[in-house]
Short mmCIF file of C-alpha atoms in Angstrom, two decimals:
data_model
loop_
_atom_site.label_atom_id
_atom_site.label_comp_id
_atom_site.label_asym_id
_atom_site.label_seq_id
_atom_site.Cartn_x
_atom_site.Cartn_y
_atom_site.Cartn_z
CA UNK Z 14 -97.36 367.86 -207.79
CA UNK Z 15 -95.02 367.48 -204.73
CA UNK Z 16 -92.93 370.55 -204.27
CA UNK Z 17 -91.14 368.88 -201.02
CA UNK Z 18 -90.27 366.01 -203.25
CA UNK Z 19 -89.00 368.27 -205.95
CA UNK Z 20 -86.95 370.31 -203.54
CA UNK Z 21 -85.31 367.10 -202.09
CA UNK Z 22 -84.55 365.71 -205.44
CA UNK Z 23 -82.90 368.91 -206.66
CA UNK Z 24 -80.89 368.85 -203.25
CA UNK Z 25 -79.59 365.54 -203.82
CA UNK Z 26 -78.43 366.09 -207.19
CA UNK Z 27 -76.53 369.12 -206.07
CA UNK Z 28 -74.67 367.41 -203.16
CA UNK Z 29 -71.75 366.29 -205.09
CA UNK Z 30 -71.03 369.67 -206.71
CA UNK Z 31 -71.48 371.16 -202.94
CA UNK Z 32 -68.99 368.38 -201.50
CA UNK Z 33 -66.39 368.84 -204.13
CA UNK Z 34 -66.21 372.73 -203.95
CA UNK Z 35 -65.92 372.39 -200.28
CA UNK Z 36 -63.11 369.95 -200.24
CA UNK Z 37 -61.13 372.26 -202.71
CA UNK Z 38 -61.46 375.22 -200.41
CA UNK Z 39 -57.85 376.09 -199.12
CA UNK Z 40 -58.29 377.81 -195.70
CA UNK Z 41 -54.55 379.10 -196.23
CA UNK Z 42 -55.31 381.07 -199.07
CA UNK Z 43 -54.54 384.78 -199.06
CA UNK Z 44 -57.42 387.21 -198.78
CA UNK Z 45 -59.36 387.57 -201.63
CA UNK Z 46 -62.95 389.21 -202.43
CA UNK Z 47 -65.87 386.93 -202.24
CA UNK Z 48 -67.76 386.26 -205.49
CA UNK Z 49 -71.02 387.10 -203.46
CA UNK Z 50 -70.66 388.81 -200.08
CA UNK Z 51 -73.80 387.86 -198.71
CA UNK Z 52 -76.96 385.60 -199.36
CA UNK Z 53 -79.38 387.29 -201.98
CA UNK Z 54 -83.17 386.82 -202.22
CA UNK Z 55 -85.08 388.03 -205.27
CA UNK Z 56 -88.85 387.93 -205.71
CA UNK Z 57 -90.22 388.14 -208.95
CA UNK Z 58 -93.77 388.41 -209.94
CA UNK Z 59 -95.72 389.30 -213.13
CA UNK Z 60 -99.10 389.74 -214.38
CA UNK Z 61 -99.84 388.73 -218.21
CA UNK Z 62 -103.07 389.11 -220.32
CA UNK Z 63 -103.53 388.63 -224.04
CA UNK Z 64 -106.45 388.41 -226.52
CA UNK Z 65 -107.10 387.46 -230.24
CA UNK Z 66 -109.11 385.90 -232.71
CA UNK Z 67 -106.81 383.17 -234.28
CA UNK Z 68 -106.91 380.37 -231.34
CA UNK Z 69 -104.98 377.28 -232.49
CA UNK Z 70 -107.24 375.05 -230.19
CA UNK Z 71 -110.22 375.85 -232.45
CA UNK Z 72 -108.24 375.60 -235.67
CA UNK Z 73 -107.30 379.08 -236.40
CA UNK Z 74 -110.29 380.90 -235.27
CA UNK Z 75 -111.83 381.68 -232.15
CA UNK Z 76 -110.93 383.66 -228.64
CA UNK Z 77 -107.30 383.77 -227.66
CA UNK Z 78 -108.08 385.40 -224.51
CA UNK Z 79 -105.69 384.45 -221.49
CA UNK Z 80 -104.49 385.53 -218.14
CA UNK Z 81 -101.38 384.35 -215.92
CA UNK Z 82 -99.86 385.19 -212.67
CA UNK Z 83 -96.58 384.11 -211.85
CA UNK Z 84 -94.47 384.23 -208.55
CA UNK Z 85 -90.59 383.19 -208.33
CA UNK Z 86 -88.10 383.22 -205.51
CA UNK Z 87 -84.53 383.06 -206.34
CA UNK Z 88 -82.27 382.34 -203.57
CA UNK Z 89 -78.32 382.88 -204.15
CA UNK Z 90 -75.98 381.62 -201.38
CA UNK Z 91 -72.46 382.11 -201.06
CA UNK Z 92 -71.06 378.62 -200.11
CA UNK Z 93 -67.35 380.19 -199.65
CA UNK Z 94 -65.33 382.84 -201.29
CA UNK Z 95 -65.56 381.17 -204.88
CA UNK Z 96 -68.94 379.04 -205.05
CA UNK Z 97 -72.67 380.09 -205.15
CA UNK Z 98 -75.56 377.94 -204.85
CA UNK Z 99 -78.85 379.12 -206.75
CA UNK Z 100 -82.12 377.92 -205.84
CA UNK Z 101 -85.20 379.16 -208.19
CA UNK Z 102 -88.50 378.02 -207.61
CA UNK Z 103 -91.62 379.39 -209.19
CA UNK Z 104 -95.17 378.94 -209.90
CA UNK Z 105 -97.42 380.08 -212.81
CA UNK Z 106 -101.50 379.97 -212.82
CA UNK Z 107 -103.53 380.81 -215.82
CA UNK Z 108 -106.90 380.98 -217.15
CA UNK Z 109 -107.42 380.54 -220.63
CA UNK Z 110 -110.74 380.89 -222.76
CA UNK Z 111 -108.86 379.29 -225.77
CA UNK Z 112 -107.66 376.02 -223.99
CA UNK Z 113 -111.08 375.73 -222.45
CA UNK Z 114 -112.19 374.71 -225.66
CA UNK Z 115 -110.42 371.52 -225.98
CA UNK Z 116 -113.78 370.32 -224.50
CA UNK Z 117 -116.22 373.19 -225.69
CA UNK Z 118 -119.42 370.80 -225.27
CA UNK Z 119 -119.26 370.49 -221.27
CA UNK Z 120 -121.43 373.80 -220.62
CA UNK Z 121 -124.17 375.09 -222.75
CA UNK Z 122 -123.93 376.13 -226.26
CA UNK Z 123 -120.50 375.57 -227.76
CA UNK Z 124 -118.75 378.46 -229.52
CA UNK Z 125 -115.18 379.05 -230.44
CA UNK Z 126 -115.45 382.57 -229.36
CA UNK Z 127 -116.77 381.81 -226.11
CA UNK Z 128 -114.85 380.22 -223.13
CA UNK Z 129 -116.13 376.77 -221.52
CA UNK Z 130 -115.61 375.41 -218.13
CA UNK Z 131 -113.56 372.32 -218.86
CA UNK Z 132 -110.68 371.17 -216.76
CA UNK Z 133 -108.54 372.65 -219.53
CA UNK Z 134 -109.77 376.20 -218.64
CA UNK Z 135 -106.97 376.66 -215.86
CA UNK Z 136 -103.90 375.32 -214.95
CA UNK Z 137 -100.68 375.32 -212.42
CA UNK Z 138 -97.47 375.44 -213.56
CA UNK Z 139 -94.42 374.82 -211.31
CA UNK Z 140 -90.57 374.80 -211.76
CA UNK Z 141 -87.40 374.34 -209.69
CA UNK Z 142 -84.11 374.84 -210.83
CA UNK Z 143 -80.94 374.48 -208.86
CA UNK Z 144 -77.46 375.81 -209.99
CA UNK Z 145 -73.92 375.77 -208.70
CA UNK Z 146 -70.98 378.22 -209.92
CA UNK Z 147 -67.32 378.22 -209.00
CA UNK Z 148 -65.22 380.94 -209.84
CA UNK Z 149 -61.23 380.64 -210.08
CA UNK Z 150 -58.87 382.58 -207.85
CA UNK Z 151 -58.13 385.37 -210.28
CA UNK Z 152 -61.98 385.24 -211.39
CA UNK Z 153 -61.01 384.79 -214.95
CA UNK Z 154 -62.64 381.26 -215.22
CA UNK Z 155 -66.11 380.42 -214.22
CA UNK Z 156 -67.93 377.10 -214.03
CA UNK Z 157 -71.48 376.18 -213.42
CA UNK Z 158 -73.88 373.25 -213.69
CA UNK Z 159 -77.71 373.31 -212.99
CA UNK Z 160 -80.51 370.70 -212.98
CA UNK Z 161 -84.38 371.55 -213.16
CA UNK Z 162 -87.70 370.16 -212.95
CA UNK Z 163 -91.01 371.36 -214.24
CA UNK Z 164 -94.61 370.07 -214.36
CA UNK Z 165 -98.03 370.88 -215.79
CA UNK Z 166 -101.21 369.18 -216.14
CA UNK Z 167 -100.14 367.85 -219.60
CA UNK Z 168 -96.39 367.41 -219.26
CA UNK Z 169 -93.44 366.98 -217.29
CA UNK Z 170 -89.80 368.25 -217.96
CA UNK Z 171 -86.57 367.71 -216.42
CA UNK Z 172 -83.29 369.53 -217.61
CA UNK Z 173 -79.42 369.80 -216.87
CA UNK Z 174 -77.05 371.79 -218.13
CA UNK Z 175 -73.63 373.68 -217.62
CA UNK Z 176 -71.38 376.69 -218.78
CA UNK Z 177 -67.87 377.76 -218.76
CA UNK Z 178 -66.93 381.29 -219.26
CA UNK Z 179 -63.26 382.79 -219.58
CA UNK Z 180 -62.12 386.36 -219.17
CA UNK Z 181 -59.14 387.63 -220.49
CA UNK Z 182 -57.24 390.96 -221.67
CA UNK Z 183 -57.56 392.22 -218.04
CA UNK Z 184 -61.25 391.30 -218.17
CA UNK Z 185 -62.22 393.32 -221.22
CA UNK Z 186 -63.05 390.35 -223.16
CA UNK Z 187 -65.29 387.47 -222.34
CA UNK Z 188 -65.84 383.99 -223.99
CA UNK Z 189 -68.59 381.48 -222.76
CA UNK Z 190 -69.91 378.42 -223.79
CA UNK Z 191 -73.11 376.79 -222.30
CA UNK Z 192 -75.06 373.64 -222.69
CA UNK Z 193 -78.82 372.46 -221.87
CA UNK Z 194 -80.67 369.35 -222.24
CA UNK Z 195 -84.49 369.05 -221.54
CA UNK Z 196 -86.20 365.69 -221.44
CA UNK Z 197 -89.99 366.15 -221.76
CA UNK Z 198 -93.08 363.54 -221.49
CA UNK Z 199 -96.54 364.74 -222.78
CA UNK Z 200 -99.57 363.43 -221.25
CA UNK Z 201 -101.48 363.97 -224.59
CA UNK Z 202 -104.92 365.71 -224.28
CA UNK Z 203 -106.81 365.55 -227.34
CA UNK Z 204 -109.87 367.52 -228.65
CA UNK Z 205 -113.12 365.87 -226.99
CA UNK Z 206 -114.88 365.15 -230.49
CA UNK Z 207 -112.10 363.19 -231.76
CA UNK Z 208 -111.69 360.88 -228.52
CA UNK Z 209 -114.66 358.56 -229.64
CA UNK Z 210 -112.59 357.74 -233.01
CA UNK Z 211 -109.52 355.95 -231.33
CA UNK Z 212 -109.30 352.34 -231.85
CA UNK Z 213 -112.04 350.50 -229.86
CA UNK Z 214 -114.01 354.16 -229.60
CA UNK Z 215 -117.86 354.24 -230.33
CA UNK Z 216 -117.30 356.76 -233.22
CA UNK Z 217 -120.72 358.40 -234.12
CA UNK Z 218 -122.42 356.27 -231.54
CA UNK Z 219 -120.60 358.18 -228.86
CA UNK Z 220 -122.83 360.15 -226.29
CA UNK Z 221 -121.37 363.30 -227.65
CA UNK Z 222 -123.16 362.61 -231.00
CA UNK Z 223 -126.21 360.90 -229.88
CA UNK Z 224 -127.06 363.63 -227.24
CA UNK Z 225 -126.51 366.48 -229.78
CA UNK Z 226 -127.45 367.07 -233.38
CA UNK Z 227 -124.62 367.53 -236.19
CA UNK Z 228 -125.45 369.94 -238.64
CA UNK Z 229 -123.55 370.60 -241.84
CA UNK Z 230 -121.96 367.17 -242.81
CA UNK Z 231 -123.69 365.03 -240.60
CA UNK Z 232 -121.43 362.19 -241.89
CA UNK Z 233 -118.79 363.23 -239.49
CA UNK Z 234 -115.46 361.11 -240.18
CA UNK Z 235 -112.11 362.89 -238.88
CA UNK Z 236 -108.67 361.97 -239.68
CA UNK Z 237 -107.47 360.81 -236.24
CA UNK Z 238 -105.15 358.56 -234.59
CA UNK Z 239 -103.46 359.13 -231.17
CA UNK Z 240 -99.57 359.65 -231.28
CA UNK Z 241 -97.35 356.80 -230.71
CA UNK Z 242 -94.64 358.66 -229.18
CA UNK Z 243 -95.21 361.25 -226.40
CA UNK Z 244 -91.66 362.33 -225.39
CA UNK Z 245 -89.64 365.37 -226.58
CA UNK Z 246 -86.02 365.97 -226.42
CA UNK Z 247 -84.34 369.51 -226.77
CA UNK Z 248 -80.51 369.87 -227.03
CA UNK Z 249 -79.17 373.50 -226.81
CA UNK Z 250 -75.50 374.92 -227.51
CA UNK Z 251 -74.73 378.29 -227.04
CA UNK Z 252 -71.55 380.32 -227.42
CA UNK Z 253 -71.09 384.17 -226.65
CA UNK Z 254 -68.29 386.83 -227.27
CA UNK Z 255 -68.19 389.96 -225.20
CA UNK Z 256 -65.72 392.97 -225.87
CA UNK Z 257 -65.22 396.29 -223.96
CA UNK Z 258 -64.35 398.45 -227.13
CA UNK Z 259 -63.97 401.59 -225.04
CA UNK Z 260 -64.52 402.66 -221.53
CA UNK Z 261 -68.00 403.66 -222.62
CA UNK Z 262 -68.78 401.14 -225.24
CA UNK Z 263 -69.32 397.26 -224.77
CA UNK Z 264 -70.34 394.70 -227.69
CA UNK Z 265 -71.34 391.40 -227.51
CA UNK Z 266 -72.08 388.30 -230.08
CA UNK Z 267 -74.33 385.22 -229.42
CA UNK Z 268 -74.59 382.04 -231.29
CA UNK Z 269 -77.53 379.29 -230.22
CA UNK Z 270 -77.92 376.03 -231.79
CA UNK Z 271 -81.31 374.00 -230.89
CA UNK Z 272 -82.13 370.44 -231.78
CA UNK Z 273 -85.42 369.07 -230.91
CA UNK Z 274 -87.07 365.75 -231.61
CA UNK Z 275 -90.00 363.68 -230.51
CA UNK Z 276 -93.52 365.05 -230.22
CA UNK Z 277 -93.21 368.67 -231.38
CA UNK Z 278 -97.06 368.76 -232.33
CA UNK Z 279 -99.47 370.23 -229.66
CA UNK Z 280 -102.14 367.26 -229.22
CA UNK Z 281 -105.12 369.49 -228.55
CA UNK Z 282 -104.51 371.94 -231.50
CA UNK Z 283 -107.52 371.22 -234.34
CA UNK Z 284 -106.99 371.68 -237.79
CA UNK Z 285 -109.84 372.30 -240.74
CA UNK Z 286 -109.67 371.04 -243.90
CA UNK Z 287 -110.48 372.94 -247.35
CA UNK Z 288 -111.57 369.63 -249.05
CA UNK Z 289 -113.48 368.14 -246.28
CA UNK Z 290 -117.42 369.49 -245.61
CA UNK Z 291 -117.87 371.09 -242.21
CA UNK Z 292 -119.84 369.38 -239.43
CA UNK Z 293 -121.08 371.43 -236.45
CA UNK Z 294 -122.53 371.00 -232.90
CA UNK Z 295 -124.21 374.35 -231.83
CA UNK Z 296 -121.81 377.01 -233.15
CA UNK Z 297 -118.61 374.83 -232.95
CA UNK Z 298 -116.84 373.44 -236.05
CA UNK Z 299 -115.82 369.76 -235.22
CA UNK Z 300 -112.44 369.00 -236.03
CA UNK Z 301 -111.12 367.51 -239.22
CA UNK Z 302 -108.04 366.49 -237.73
CA UNK Z 303 -105.03 367.63 -235.33
CA UNK Z 304 -102.17 369.48 -236.08
CA UNK Z 305 -99.23 367.24 -237.35
CA UNK Z 306 -95.87 368.50 -237.58
CA UNK Z 307 -92.24 366.58 -238.04
CA UNK Z 308 -90.60 365.02 -235.12
CA UNK Z 309 -87.57 367.10 -236.05
CA UNK Z 310 -86.54 370.65 -235.73
CA UNK Z 311 -83.19 372.44 -235.96
CA UNK Z 312 -83.11 376.03 -235.12
CA UNK Z 313 -80.17 378.60 -235.42
CA UNK Z 314 -80.04 382.16 -233.86
CA UNK Z 315 -77.26 384.72 -234.50
CA UNK Z 316 -77.34 388.01 -232.49
CA UNK Z 317 -75.36 390.96 -231.33
CA UNK Z 318 -75.69 393.77 -228.63
CA UNK Z 319 -74.14 396.95 -228.29
CA UNK Z 320 -74.35 399.09 -225.17
CA UNK Z 321 -73.23 402.78 -225.15
CA UNK Z 322 -72.72 404.83 -221.90
CA UNK Z 323 -73.58 408.23 -223.29
CA UNK Z 324 -73.30 410.11 -220.03
CA UNK Z 325 -74.38 410.06 -216.30
CA UNK Z 326 -77.88 410.36 -217.40
CA UNK Z 327 -78.41 408.27 -220.55
CA UNK Z 328 -77.27 404.91 -221.49
CA UNK Z 329 -77.96 403.31 -225.08
CA UNK Z 330 -78.55 399.61 -225.47
CA UNK Z 331 -79.47 398.04 -228.67
CA UNK Z 332 -79.86 394.43 -229.76
CA UNK Z 333 -80.57 392.37 -233.16
CA UNK Z 334 -80.94 388.79 -233.70
CA UNK Z 335 -81.46 386.89 -236.95
CA UNK Z 336 -83.29 383.52 -236.64
CA UNK Z 337 -84.06 380.47 -238.88
CA UNK Z 338 -85.01 376.94 -238.75
CA UNK Z 339 -85.80 374.04 -241.07
CA UNK Z 340 -89.38 374.33 -240.92
CA UNK Z 341 -88.96 377.66 -243.07
CA UNK Z 342 -89.26 380.21 -240.48
CA UNK Z 343 -86.69 383.21 -240.57
CA UNK Z 344 -87.04 386.18 -238.52
CA UNK Z 345 -85.57 389.36 -237.39
CA UNK Z 346 -85.46 390.98 -233.89
CA UNK Z 347 -84.51 394.52 -233.04
CA UNK Z 348 -84.74 396.59 -229.96
CA UNK Z 349 -83.41 399.55 -228.15
CA UNK Z 350 -83.59 400.37 -224.43
CA UNK Z 351 -82.49 404.04 -223.02
CA UNK Z 352 -81.90 403.82 -219.38
CA UNK Z 353 -82.27 407.27 -218.01
CA UNK Z 354 -80.87 407.96 -214.61
CA UNK Z 355 -82.84 410.86 -212.98
CA UNK Z 356 -81.24 410.53 -209.62
CA UNK Z 357 -78.86 408.33 -207.57
CA UNK Z 358 -81.66 405.86 -206.60
CA UNK Z 359 -84.03 406.02 -209.79
CA UNK Z 360 -83.73 405.16 -213.41
CA UNK Z 361 -86.22 404.98 -215.92
CA UNK Z 362 -86.46 402.25 -218.66
CA UNK Z 363 -88.26 403.14 -221.81
CA UNK Z 364 -87.80 400.50 -224.81
CA UNK Z 365 -88.95 399.40 -228.00
CA UNK Z 366 -88.76 396.29 -229.74
CA UNK Z 367 -89.81 395.06 -233.45
CA UNK Z 368 -90.12 391.39 -234.63
CA UNK Z 369 -91.24 389.77 -237.82
CA UNK Z 370 -91.04 386.19 -239.10
CA UNK Z 371 -91.94 384.48 -242.47
CA UNK Z 372 -94.46 381.38 -242.07
CA UNK Z 373 -93.65 377.85 -241.11
CA UNK Z 374 -93.75 375.50 -244.49
CA UNK Z 375 -96.67 373.77 -242.74
CA UNK Z 376 -98.77 376.67 -241.75
CA UNK Z 377 -102.45 377.33 -243.19
CA UNK Z 378 -104.93 379.42 -241.90
CA UNK Z 379 -108.33 378.23 -241.13
CA UNK Z 380 -109.84 375.83 -243.82
CA UNK Z 381 -106.73 376.24 -246.01
CA UNK Z 382 -104.83 373.21 -245.56
CA UNK Z 383 -105.45 369.90 -247.60
CA UNK Z 384 -106.32 366.44 -246.19
CA UNK Z 385 -103.68 364.98 -248.44
CA UNK Z 386 -100.81 366.93 -246.63
CA UNK Z 387 -98.60 365.07 -244.44
CA UNK Z 388 -97.96 368.12 -241.96
CA UNK Z 389 -100.51 370.77 -241.13
CA UNK Z 390 -100.80 373.50 -238.63
CA UNK Z 391 -103.13 376.43 -237.97
CA UNK Z 392 -100.99 377.54 -235.14
CA UNK Z 393 -100.65 381.58 -235.84
CA UNK Z 394 -97.35 381.36 -233.69
CA UNK Z 395 -96.04 379.67 -236.88
CA UNK Z 396 -97.54 382.20 -239.39
CA UNK Z 397 -95.98 385.11 -241.05
CA UNK Z 398 -96.61 388.19 -238.96
CA UNK Z 399 -94.81 391.27 -237.76
CA UNK Z 400 -95.03 392.64 -233.82
CA UNK Z 401 -94.30 395.66 -231.99
CA UNK Z 402 -93.51 395.99 -228.26
CA UNK Z 403 -93.49 399.31 -226.31
CA UNK Z 404 -91.96 398.88 -222.74
CA UNK Z 405 -91.41 401.20 -219.82
CA UNK Z 406 -89.83 400.72 -216.53
CA UNK Z 407 -88.58 402.21 -213.35
CA UNK Z 408 -85.67 401.04 -211.04
CA UNK Z 409 -85.03 402.18 -207.44
CA UNK Z 410 -81.79 401.01 -205.98
CA UNK Z 411 -80.52 401.53 -202.21
CA UNK Z 412 -77.06 400.37 -201.98
CA UNK Z 413 -77.12 400.79 -198.05
CA UNK Z 414 -80.41 398.69 -198.01
CA UNK Z 415 -81.85 401.07 -195.33
CA UNK Z 416 -85.33 399.30 -195.55
CA UNK Z 417 -85.67 396.01 -194.15
CA UNK Z 418 -88.07 393.06 -193.95
CA UNK Z 419 -87.14 390.64 -190.95
CA UNK Z 420 -83.45 390.03 -191.51
CA UNK Z 421 -83.44 391.22 -195.32
CA UNK Z 422 -82.22 394.38 -196.48
CA UNK Z 423 -84.00 395.80 -199.61
CA UNK Z 424 -81.18 396.30 -202.26
CA UNK Z 425 -83.48 397.22 -205.42
CA UNK Z 426 -87.03 397.24 -206.84
CA UNK Z 427 -87.77 397.25 -210.61
CA UNK Z 428 -91.36 397.62 -212.09
CA UNK Z 429 -91.90 397.22 -215.73
CA UNK Z 430 -94.69 397.35 -218.42
CA UNK Z 431 -94.59 396.13 -222.05
CA UNK Z 432 -97.65 396.51 -224.56
CA UNK Z 433 -97.44 393.98 -227.73
CA UNK Z 434 -99.34 393.96 -230.83
CA UNK Z 435 -99.15 391.74 -233.79
CA UNK Z 436 -100.60 392.43 -236.93
CA UNK Z 437 -102.58 389.20 -237.01
CA UNK Z 438 -105.25 390.79 -234.43
CA UNK Z 439 -103.18 389.57 -231.38
CA UNK Z 440 -102.26 391.76 -228.56
CA UNK Z 441 -100.97 391.20 -225.04
CA UNK Z 442 -99.86 393.12 -221.96
CA UNK Z 443 -97.53 392.22 -219.07
CA UNK Z 444 -96.55 393.80 -215.76
CA UNK Z 445 -93.50 392.77 -214.03
CA UNK Z 446 -92.16 393.40 -210.75
CA UNK Z 447 -88.81 392.53 -208.97
CA UNK Z 448 -87.54 392.93 -205.34
CA UNK Z 449 -83.90 392.02 -204.56
CA UNK Z 450 -83.08 391.74 -200.83
CA UNK Z 451 -79.59 391.00 -199.17
CA UNK Z 452 -79.33 389.06 -195.95
CA UNK Z 453 -77.84 391.03 -193.04
#
């Protein structure tokens, strides 16, 4: 990955938008308030950890332990009274006991509940997004365009999109439409025991099997072939409507449509069949096959928000979303947050979120799928489950930005903690921090 090249590529793609906006600027216009008064810089960071016993890498059993640290900078630059250029760049570094078991045989006795030291045990993800927005003179029309690039050890993605927002009824009503396209390319990584069974491979004569003893079914013969297509495309279209119902109440509705096609299976996720005898090396069961999912998926999500300003201390924020897709999953999400303003500068954010979903048509737990099925997966993200999330945050705001770092005045600090629990013996925690600065 070459971050400098990504920055240069994004800058080149944004040049036409910048040039057009600058040419349209009329220096003789009457005074109007700038959309953004000065450059703003946001630094966002998080620490995430999870654990569970249903790793998809090892066919629905085994450790799901993972930790992830992220850092993101978002720089918003006013180009003139009406236009804003935003550059968003971030890096995420994780270590995963689960994904390390793509190759569980590289370091001592193999076991699905123990991490190996393979190359897939850690990775670095990087993203760069550039966006440009333009507001009309009366601030009732807003157009935006963006491009993004992201990369990881087994995939590369480029995306682009745009949006249009219309405000009317004295800005009490807002309509918007947005669209995004993502073009992804996998560098497919397969479970290590399956690789000798590709065309031209050594099969059971491979060193993995001659150097180790297969227990259970010694006539190991998996169902395996590489994916012909390693590309994936995602097309997203969203609509939203927002209305101020009362001076203290605001509501919004949203509809999101997503079409995906291409390689939607994860190449390194194992599946074990009920009708095939088990084969082992050490304590690790050898894969019968890898996840097979359709190459098309259509998703629809419909949601709404209601925010109610109760008084100077309390605000109520509620959210509900209904989701369904053509893989058989339906889900409900409901959340509530109650910001509590304890001083002019400090606000507390207690929150609760509930989620439940049905299983995908192709999901089967460990050793429940049949080898005669066309599609199958033991990824518990596609299983039936319910989840609860508790959150708490605190925000500090200094509108006068008295604290400074170099030429940057500190405008706000946000700290939040979330605890998430599924009824499938999966749990996670995340701590996030955000710092907003403005350029003097």
